[in-house]
CSV table of C-alpha atoms and ligand atoms in Angstrom, one decimal:
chain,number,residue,atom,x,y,z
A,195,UNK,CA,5.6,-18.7,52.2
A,196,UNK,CA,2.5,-16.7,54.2
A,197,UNK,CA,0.1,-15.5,51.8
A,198,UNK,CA,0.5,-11.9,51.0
A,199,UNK,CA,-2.5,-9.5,50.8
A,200,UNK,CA,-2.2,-8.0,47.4
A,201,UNK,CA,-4.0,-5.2,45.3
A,202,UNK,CA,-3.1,-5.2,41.8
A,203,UNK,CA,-3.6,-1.8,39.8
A,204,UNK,CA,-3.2,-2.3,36.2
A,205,UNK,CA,-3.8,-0.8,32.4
A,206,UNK,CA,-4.4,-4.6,30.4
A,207,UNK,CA,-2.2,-4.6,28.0
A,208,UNK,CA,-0.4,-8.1,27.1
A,209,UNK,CA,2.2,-8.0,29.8
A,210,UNK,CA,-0.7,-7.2,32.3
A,211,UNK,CA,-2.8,-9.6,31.2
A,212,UNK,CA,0.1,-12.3,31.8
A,213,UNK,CA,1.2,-10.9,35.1
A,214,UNK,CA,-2.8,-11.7,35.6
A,215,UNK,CA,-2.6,-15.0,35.0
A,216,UNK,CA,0.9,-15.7,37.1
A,217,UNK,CA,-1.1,-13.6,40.2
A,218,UNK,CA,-4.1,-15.5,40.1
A,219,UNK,CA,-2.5,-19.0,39.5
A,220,UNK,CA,-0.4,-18.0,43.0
A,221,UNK,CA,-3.4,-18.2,45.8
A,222,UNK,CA,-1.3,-19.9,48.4
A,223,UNK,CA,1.2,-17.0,48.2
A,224,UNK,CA,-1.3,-14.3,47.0
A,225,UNK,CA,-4.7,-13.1,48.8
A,226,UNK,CA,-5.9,-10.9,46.3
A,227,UNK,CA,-8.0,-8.0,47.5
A,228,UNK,CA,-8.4,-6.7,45.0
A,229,UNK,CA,-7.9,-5.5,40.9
A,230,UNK,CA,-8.0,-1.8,40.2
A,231,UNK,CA,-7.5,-0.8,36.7
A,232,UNK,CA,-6.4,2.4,35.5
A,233,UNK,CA,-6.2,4.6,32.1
A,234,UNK,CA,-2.9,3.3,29.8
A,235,UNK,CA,-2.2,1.2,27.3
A,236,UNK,CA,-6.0,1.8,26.3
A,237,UNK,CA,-8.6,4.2,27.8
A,238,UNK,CA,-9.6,2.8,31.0
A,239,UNK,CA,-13.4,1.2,30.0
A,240,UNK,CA,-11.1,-0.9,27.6
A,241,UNK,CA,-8.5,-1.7,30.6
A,242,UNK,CA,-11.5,-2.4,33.0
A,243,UNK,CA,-13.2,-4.9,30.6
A,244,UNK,CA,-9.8,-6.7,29.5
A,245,UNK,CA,-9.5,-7.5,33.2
A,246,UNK,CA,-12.7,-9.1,33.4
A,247,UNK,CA,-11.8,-11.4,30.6
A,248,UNK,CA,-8.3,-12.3,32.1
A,249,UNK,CA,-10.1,-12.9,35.4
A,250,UNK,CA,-12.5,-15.1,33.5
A,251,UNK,CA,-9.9,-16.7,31.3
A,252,UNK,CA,-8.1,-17.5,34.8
A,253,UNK,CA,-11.0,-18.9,36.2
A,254,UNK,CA,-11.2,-16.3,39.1
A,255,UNK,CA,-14.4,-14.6,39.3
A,256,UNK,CA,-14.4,-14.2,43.5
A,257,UNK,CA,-11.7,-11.2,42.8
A,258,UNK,CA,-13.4,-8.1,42.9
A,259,UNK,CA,-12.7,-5.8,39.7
A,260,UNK,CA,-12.9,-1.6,40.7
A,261,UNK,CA,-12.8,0.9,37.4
A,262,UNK,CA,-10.8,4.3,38.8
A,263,UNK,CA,-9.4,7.3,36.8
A,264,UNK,CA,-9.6,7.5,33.2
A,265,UNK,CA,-6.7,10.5,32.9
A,266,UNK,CA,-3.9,11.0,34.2
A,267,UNK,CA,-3.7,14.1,37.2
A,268,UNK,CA,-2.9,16.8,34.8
A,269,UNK,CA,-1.5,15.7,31.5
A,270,UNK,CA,-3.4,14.0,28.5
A,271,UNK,CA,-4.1,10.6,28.5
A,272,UNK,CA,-1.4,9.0,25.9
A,273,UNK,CA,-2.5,5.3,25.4
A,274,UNK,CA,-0.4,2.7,23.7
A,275,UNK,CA,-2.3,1.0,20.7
A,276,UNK,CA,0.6,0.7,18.6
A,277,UNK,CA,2.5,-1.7,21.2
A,278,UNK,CA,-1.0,-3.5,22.3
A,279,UNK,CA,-3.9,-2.9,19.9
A,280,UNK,CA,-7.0,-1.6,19.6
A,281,UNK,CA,-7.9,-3.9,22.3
A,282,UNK,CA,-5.0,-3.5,24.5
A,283,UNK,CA,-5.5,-7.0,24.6
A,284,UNK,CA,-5.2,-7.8,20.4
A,285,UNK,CA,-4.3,-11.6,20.0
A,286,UNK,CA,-7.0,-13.6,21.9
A,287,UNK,CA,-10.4,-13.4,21.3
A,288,UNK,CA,-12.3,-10.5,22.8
A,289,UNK,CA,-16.0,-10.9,24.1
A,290,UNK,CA,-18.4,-9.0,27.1
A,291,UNK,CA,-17.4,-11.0,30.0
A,292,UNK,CA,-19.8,-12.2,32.7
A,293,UNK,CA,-17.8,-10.8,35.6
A,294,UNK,CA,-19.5,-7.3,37.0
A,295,UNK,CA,-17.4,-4.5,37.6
A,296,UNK,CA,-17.5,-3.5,41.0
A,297,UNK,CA,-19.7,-0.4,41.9
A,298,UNK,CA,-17.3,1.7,44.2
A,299,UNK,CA,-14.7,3.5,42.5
A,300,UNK,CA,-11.0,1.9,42.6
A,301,UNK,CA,-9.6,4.9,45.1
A,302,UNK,CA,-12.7,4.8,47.0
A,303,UNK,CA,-11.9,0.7,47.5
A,304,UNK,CA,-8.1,1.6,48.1
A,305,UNK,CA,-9.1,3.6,50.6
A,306,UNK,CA,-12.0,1.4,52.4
A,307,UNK,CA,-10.1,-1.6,52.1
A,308,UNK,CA,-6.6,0.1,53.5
A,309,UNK,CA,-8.1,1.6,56.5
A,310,UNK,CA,-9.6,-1.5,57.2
A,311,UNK,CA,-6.3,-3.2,56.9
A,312,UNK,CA,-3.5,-3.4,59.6
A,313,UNK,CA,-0.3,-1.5,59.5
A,314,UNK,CA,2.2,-2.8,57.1
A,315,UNK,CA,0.0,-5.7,56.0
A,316,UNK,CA,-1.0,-4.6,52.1
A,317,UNK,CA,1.2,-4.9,49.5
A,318,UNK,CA,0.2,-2.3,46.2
A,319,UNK,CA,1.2,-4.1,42.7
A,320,UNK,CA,0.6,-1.4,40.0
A,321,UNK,CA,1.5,-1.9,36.6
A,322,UNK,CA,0.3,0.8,34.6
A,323,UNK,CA,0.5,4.7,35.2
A,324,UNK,CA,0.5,5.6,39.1
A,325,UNK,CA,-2.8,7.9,38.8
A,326,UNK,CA,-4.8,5.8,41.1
A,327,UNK,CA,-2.2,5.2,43.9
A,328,UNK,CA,-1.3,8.8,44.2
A,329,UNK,CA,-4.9,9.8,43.9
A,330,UNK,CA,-5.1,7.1,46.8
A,331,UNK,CA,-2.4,8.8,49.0
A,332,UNK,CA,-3.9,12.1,48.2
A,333,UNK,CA,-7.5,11.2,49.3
A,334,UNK,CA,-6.2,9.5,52.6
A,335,UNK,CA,-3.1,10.1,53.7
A,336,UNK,CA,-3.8,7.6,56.5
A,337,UNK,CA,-3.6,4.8,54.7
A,338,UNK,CA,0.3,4.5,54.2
A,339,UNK,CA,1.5,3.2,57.1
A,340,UNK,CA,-0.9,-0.1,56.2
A,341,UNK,CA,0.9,-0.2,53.2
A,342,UNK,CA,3.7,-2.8,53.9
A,343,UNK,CA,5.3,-2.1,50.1
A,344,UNK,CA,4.7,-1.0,46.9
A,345,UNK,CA,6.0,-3.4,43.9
A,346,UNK,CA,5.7,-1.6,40.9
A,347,UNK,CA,6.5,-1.4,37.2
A,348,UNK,CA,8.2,1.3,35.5
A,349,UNK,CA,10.8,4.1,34.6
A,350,UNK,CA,14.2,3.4,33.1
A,351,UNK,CA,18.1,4.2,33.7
A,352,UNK,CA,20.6,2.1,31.8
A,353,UNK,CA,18.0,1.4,29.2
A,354,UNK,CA,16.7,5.0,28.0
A,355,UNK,CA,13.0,5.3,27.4
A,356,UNK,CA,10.5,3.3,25.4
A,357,UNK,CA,8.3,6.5,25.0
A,358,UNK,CA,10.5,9.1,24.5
A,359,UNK,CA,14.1,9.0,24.4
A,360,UNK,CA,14.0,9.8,28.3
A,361,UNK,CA,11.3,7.9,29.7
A,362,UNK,CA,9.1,5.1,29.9
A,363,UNK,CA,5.3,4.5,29.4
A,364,UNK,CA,4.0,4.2,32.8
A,365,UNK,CA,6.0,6.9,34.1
A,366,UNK,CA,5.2,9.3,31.0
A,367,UNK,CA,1.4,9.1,31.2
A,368,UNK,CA,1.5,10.6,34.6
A,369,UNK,CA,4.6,12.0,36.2
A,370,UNK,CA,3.1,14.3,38.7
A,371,UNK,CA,1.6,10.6,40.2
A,372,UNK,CA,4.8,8.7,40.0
A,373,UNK,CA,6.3,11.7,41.7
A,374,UNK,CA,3.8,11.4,44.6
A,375,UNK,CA,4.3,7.4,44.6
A,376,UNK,CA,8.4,7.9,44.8
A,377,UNK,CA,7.7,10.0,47.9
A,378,UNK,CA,5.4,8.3,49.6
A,379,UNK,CA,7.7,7.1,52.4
A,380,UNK,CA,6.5,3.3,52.4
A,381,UNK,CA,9.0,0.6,51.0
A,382,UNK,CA,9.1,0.8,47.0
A,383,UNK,CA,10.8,-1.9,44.6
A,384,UNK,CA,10.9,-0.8,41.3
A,385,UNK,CA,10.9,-3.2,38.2
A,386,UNK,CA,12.2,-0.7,35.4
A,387,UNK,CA,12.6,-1.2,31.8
A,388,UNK,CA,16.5,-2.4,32.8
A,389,UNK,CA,15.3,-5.1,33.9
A,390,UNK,CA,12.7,-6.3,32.1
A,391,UNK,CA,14.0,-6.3,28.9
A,392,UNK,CA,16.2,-9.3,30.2
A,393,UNK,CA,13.0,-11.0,30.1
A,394,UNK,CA,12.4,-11.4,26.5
A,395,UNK,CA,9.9,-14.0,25.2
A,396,UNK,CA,12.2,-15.9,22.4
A,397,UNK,CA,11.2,-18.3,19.9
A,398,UNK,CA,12.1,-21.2,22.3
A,399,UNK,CA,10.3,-19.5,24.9
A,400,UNK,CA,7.2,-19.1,23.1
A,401,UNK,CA,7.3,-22.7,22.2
A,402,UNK,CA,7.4,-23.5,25.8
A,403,UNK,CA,4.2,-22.1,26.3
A,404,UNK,CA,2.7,-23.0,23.5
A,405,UNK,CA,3.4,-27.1,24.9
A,406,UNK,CA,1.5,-25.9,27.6
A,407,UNK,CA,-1.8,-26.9,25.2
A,408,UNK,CA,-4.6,-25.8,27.6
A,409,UNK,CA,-6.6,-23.0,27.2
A,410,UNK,CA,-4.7,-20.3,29.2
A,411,UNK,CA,-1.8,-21.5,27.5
A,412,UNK,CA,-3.5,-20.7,24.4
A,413,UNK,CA,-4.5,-17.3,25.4
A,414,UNK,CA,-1.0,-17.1,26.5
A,415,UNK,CA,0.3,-18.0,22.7
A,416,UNK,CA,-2.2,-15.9,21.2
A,417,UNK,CA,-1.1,-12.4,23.7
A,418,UNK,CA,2.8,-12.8,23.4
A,419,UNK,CA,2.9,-13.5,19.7
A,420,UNK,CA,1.2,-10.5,18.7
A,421,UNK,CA,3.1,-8.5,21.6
A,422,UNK,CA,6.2,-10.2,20.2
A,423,UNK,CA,5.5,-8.7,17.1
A,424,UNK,CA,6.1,-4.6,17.9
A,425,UNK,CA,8.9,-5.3,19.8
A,426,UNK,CA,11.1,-7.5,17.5
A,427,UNK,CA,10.6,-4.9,14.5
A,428,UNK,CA,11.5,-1.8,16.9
A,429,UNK,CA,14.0,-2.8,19.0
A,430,UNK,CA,15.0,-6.1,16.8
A,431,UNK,CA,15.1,-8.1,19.8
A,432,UNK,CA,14.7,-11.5,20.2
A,433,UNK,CA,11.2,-11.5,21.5
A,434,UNK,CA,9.4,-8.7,23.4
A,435,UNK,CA,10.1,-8.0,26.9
A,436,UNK,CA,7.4,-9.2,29.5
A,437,UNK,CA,7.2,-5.9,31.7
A,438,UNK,CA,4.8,-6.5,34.4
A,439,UNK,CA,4.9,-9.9,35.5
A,440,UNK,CA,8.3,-9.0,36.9
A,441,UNK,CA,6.4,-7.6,39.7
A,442,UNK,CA,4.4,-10.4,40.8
A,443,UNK,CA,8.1,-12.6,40.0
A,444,UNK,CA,9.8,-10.2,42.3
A,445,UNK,CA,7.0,-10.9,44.9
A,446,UNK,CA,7.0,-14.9,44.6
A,447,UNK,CA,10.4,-15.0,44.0
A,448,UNK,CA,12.9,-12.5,45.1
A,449,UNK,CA,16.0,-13.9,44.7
A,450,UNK,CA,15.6,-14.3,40.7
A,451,UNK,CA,16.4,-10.1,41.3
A,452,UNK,CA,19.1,-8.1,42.0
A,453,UNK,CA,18.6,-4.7,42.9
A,454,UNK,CA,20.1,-1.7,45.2
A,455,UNK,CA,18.7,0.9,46.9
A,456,UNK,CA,19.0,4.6,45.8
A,457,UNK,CA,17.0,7.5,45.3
A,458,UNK,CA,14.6,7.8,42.0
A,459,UNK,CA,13.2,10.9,41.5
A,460,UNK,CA,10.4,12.0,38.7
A,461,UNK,CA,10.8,14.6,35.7
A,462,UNK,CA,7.4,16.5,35.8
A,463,UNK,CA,8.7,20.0,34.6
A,464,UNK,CA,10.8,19.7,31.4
A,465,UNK,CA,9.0,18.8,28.3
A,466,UNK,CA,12.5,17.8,26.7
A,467,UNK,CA,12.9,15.2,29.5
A,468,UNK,CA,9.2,14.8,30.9
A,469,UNK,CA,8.6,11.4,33.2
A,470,UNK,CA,12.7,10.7,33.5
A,471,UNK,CA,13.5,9.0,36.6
A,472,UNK,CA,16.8,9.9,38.2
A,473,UNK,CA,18.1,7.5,39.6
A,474,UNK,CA,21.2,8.3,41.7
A,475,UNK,CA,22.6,4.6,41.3
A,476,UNK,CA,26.0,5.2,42.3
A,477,UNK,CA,24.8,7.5,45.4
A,478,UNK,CA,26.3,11.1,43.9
A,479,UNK,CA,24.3,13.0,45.4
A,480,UNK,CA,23.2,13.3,49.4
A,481,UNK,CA,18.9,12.4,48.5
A,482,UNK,CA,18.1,9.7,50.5
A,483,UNK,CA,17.4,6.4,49.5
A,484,UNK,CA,13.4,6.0,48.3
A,485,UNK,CA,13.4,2.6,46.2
A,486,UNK,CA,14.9,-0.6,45.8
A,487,UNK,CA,15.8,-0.6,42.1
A,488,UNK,CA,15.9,-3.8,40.1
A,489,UNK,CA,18.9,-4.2,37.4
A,490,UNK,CA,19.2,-7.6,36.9
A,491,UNK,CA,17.2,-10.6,36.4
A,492,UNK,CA,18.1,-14.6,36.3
A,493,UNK,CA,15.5,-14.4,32.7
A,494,UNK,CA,15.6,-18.6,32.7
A,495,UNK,CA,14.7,-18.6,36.4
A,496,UNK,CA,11.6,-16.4,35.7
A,497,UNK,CA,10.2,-18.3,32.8
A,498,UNK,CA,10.8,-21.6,34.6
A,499,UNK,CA,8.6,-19.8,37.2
A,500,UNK,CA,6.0,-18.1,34.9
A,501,UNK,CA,5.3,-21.7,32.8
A,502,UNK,CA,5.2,-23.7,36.2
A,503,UNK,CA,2.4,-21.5,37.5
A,504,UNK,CA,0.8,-21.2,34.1
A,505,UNK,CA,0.8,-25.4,34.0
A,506,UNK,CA,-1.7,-25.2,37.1
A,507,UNK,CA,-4.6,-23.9,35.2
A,508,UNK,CA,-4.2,-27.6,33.6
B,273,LIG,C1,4.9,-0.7,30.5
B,273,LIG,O1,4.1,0.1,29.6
B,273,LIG,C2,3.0,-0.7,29.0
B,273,LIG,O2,3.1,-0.6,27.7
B,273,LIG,C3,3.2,-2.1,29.6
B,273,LIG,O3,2.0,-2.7,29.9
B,273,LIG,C4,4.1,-1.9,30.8
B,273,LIG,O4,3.4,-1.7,32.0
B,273,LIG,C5,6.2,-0.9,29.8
B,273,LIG,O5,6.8,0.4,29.5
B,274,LIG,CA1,1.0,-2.2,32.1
């Protein structure tokens, strides 16, 4: 497989922290630009600094690390500590790393780094709310055709919402963005909460990583098993789901996925039913096609794939 440039926006939180880890364990298939980091989970100088430490954890300090927007574009931050922590990262120790934050603002690296960049050749990972990449498409409109795809991580159909009974996180912090993002024209896969709460981290799963005894496995351990926590008492499932490393999955290995293409559109107006994507699955309506949605994925193959990756930090 031909590396892929990558940028990688994200709001660490446990499941971005992992998807961290499966990214930067991937070089041969992954040339990383990139790490932008976002307000989510946690406000954004939490989110910054927990990328730092996975970066450091990962043994990756040559990725540059950009801070951007610490709000969404019009509503009020919500953040997530209930699911993640204080920390966003609760479950491993916590500590000032040594890796700098990059000066320039994330959009202003989007943007430099894009228009440097040849058409269709950059491939956009976020995992947390869409308020940098639509601030991204905003400031320079130019840049999309050197976007080759965008893989990203959020909304929900079959599943209902994990924030409100409509919607889910990523898409609820900031619709207005995702809005923007789902109309951006540029090839979009979407990794919603259908299918990645097929990927739940069970007992037996856990103890697979814990047999990985190194130190990322460790950190690993330490993450999942106090994300494993919130989920197993709300939902009663049998582990919690691990949201955003489907994305990088997806990118390594598509064929773990099944998806179909349809048209996902944004709530941004009704409080009732704020951040609700409509997806028009079964093609009801004449909208054109904007996304490939993922429904379904082989949950043994992407473990099998997340531990072998995770073995190479030895
Ligand atoms: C998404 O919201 C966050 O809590 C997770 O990091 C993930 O990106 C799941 O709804
Ligand atoms: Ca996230």
């Amino acid at each position: 497989m031909a590396s892929k440039k990558i940028i990688i926006d994200c709001d660490p939180g446990q499941d971005d922290a992992i998807m961290l880890l499966l990214a930067l364990a991937s070089p041969d298939e992954f040339d990383i630009l990139g790490i932008t980091t976002v307000a989510g989970n946690v406000p954004l100088h939490l989110t910054e600094r927990n990328t730092r430490i996975m970066c450091e954890i990962a043994g990756r300090p040559d990725v540059p690390i950009y801070a951007g927007h610490d709000r969404p574009m019009r509503r009020k931050l919500i953040t997530a500590e209930n699911v993640h922590g204080k920390t966003g990262i609760d479950g491993i120790d916590i500590y000032q790393p040594t890796i700098r934050l990059q000066p320039q603002h994330a959009v202003d690296f989007m943007v430099e780094c894009l228009m440097g960049a040849q058409d269709d050749s950059v491939t956009l990972v976020p995992t947390g709310p869409l308020t940098n990449i639509a601030a991204t498409i905003i400031k320079e409109p130019a840049i999309l055709p050197r976007i080759r795809e965008i893989v990203l991580m959020g909304g929900a159909m079959r599943e209902g919402g994990n924030t409100t009974p409509c919607a889910e996180f990523n898409i609820y912090v900031d619709p207005d963005a995702a809005q923007i993002v789902m109309h951006c024209g540029r090839p979009l896969t979407i990794a919603p909460l259908d299918v990645t709460h097929q990927a739940l981290v069970s007992r037996a799963r856990l103890q697979q990583f814990r047999e990985l005894d190194s130190p990322v496995g460790d950190a690993v351990v330490g993450l999942l098993e106090f994300f494993n926590r919130f989920d197993s008492e709300k939902y009663d499932s049998a582990g919690a789901p691990l949201h955003d490393p489907c994305t990088i999955a997806y990118l390594l290995s598509p064929g773990l996925f099944k998806g179909k293409r349809c048209n996902v559109e944004v709530e941004t107006q009704s409080e009732l039913t704020m951040g609700h994507t409509a997806v028009d699955f079964w093609q009801v309506t004449d909208r054109p096609c904007n996304a490939r949605w993922l429904y379904e994925v082989d949950a043994d193959g992407f473990f099998d794939l997340l531990i072998q990756r995770l073995c190479r930090y030895g």
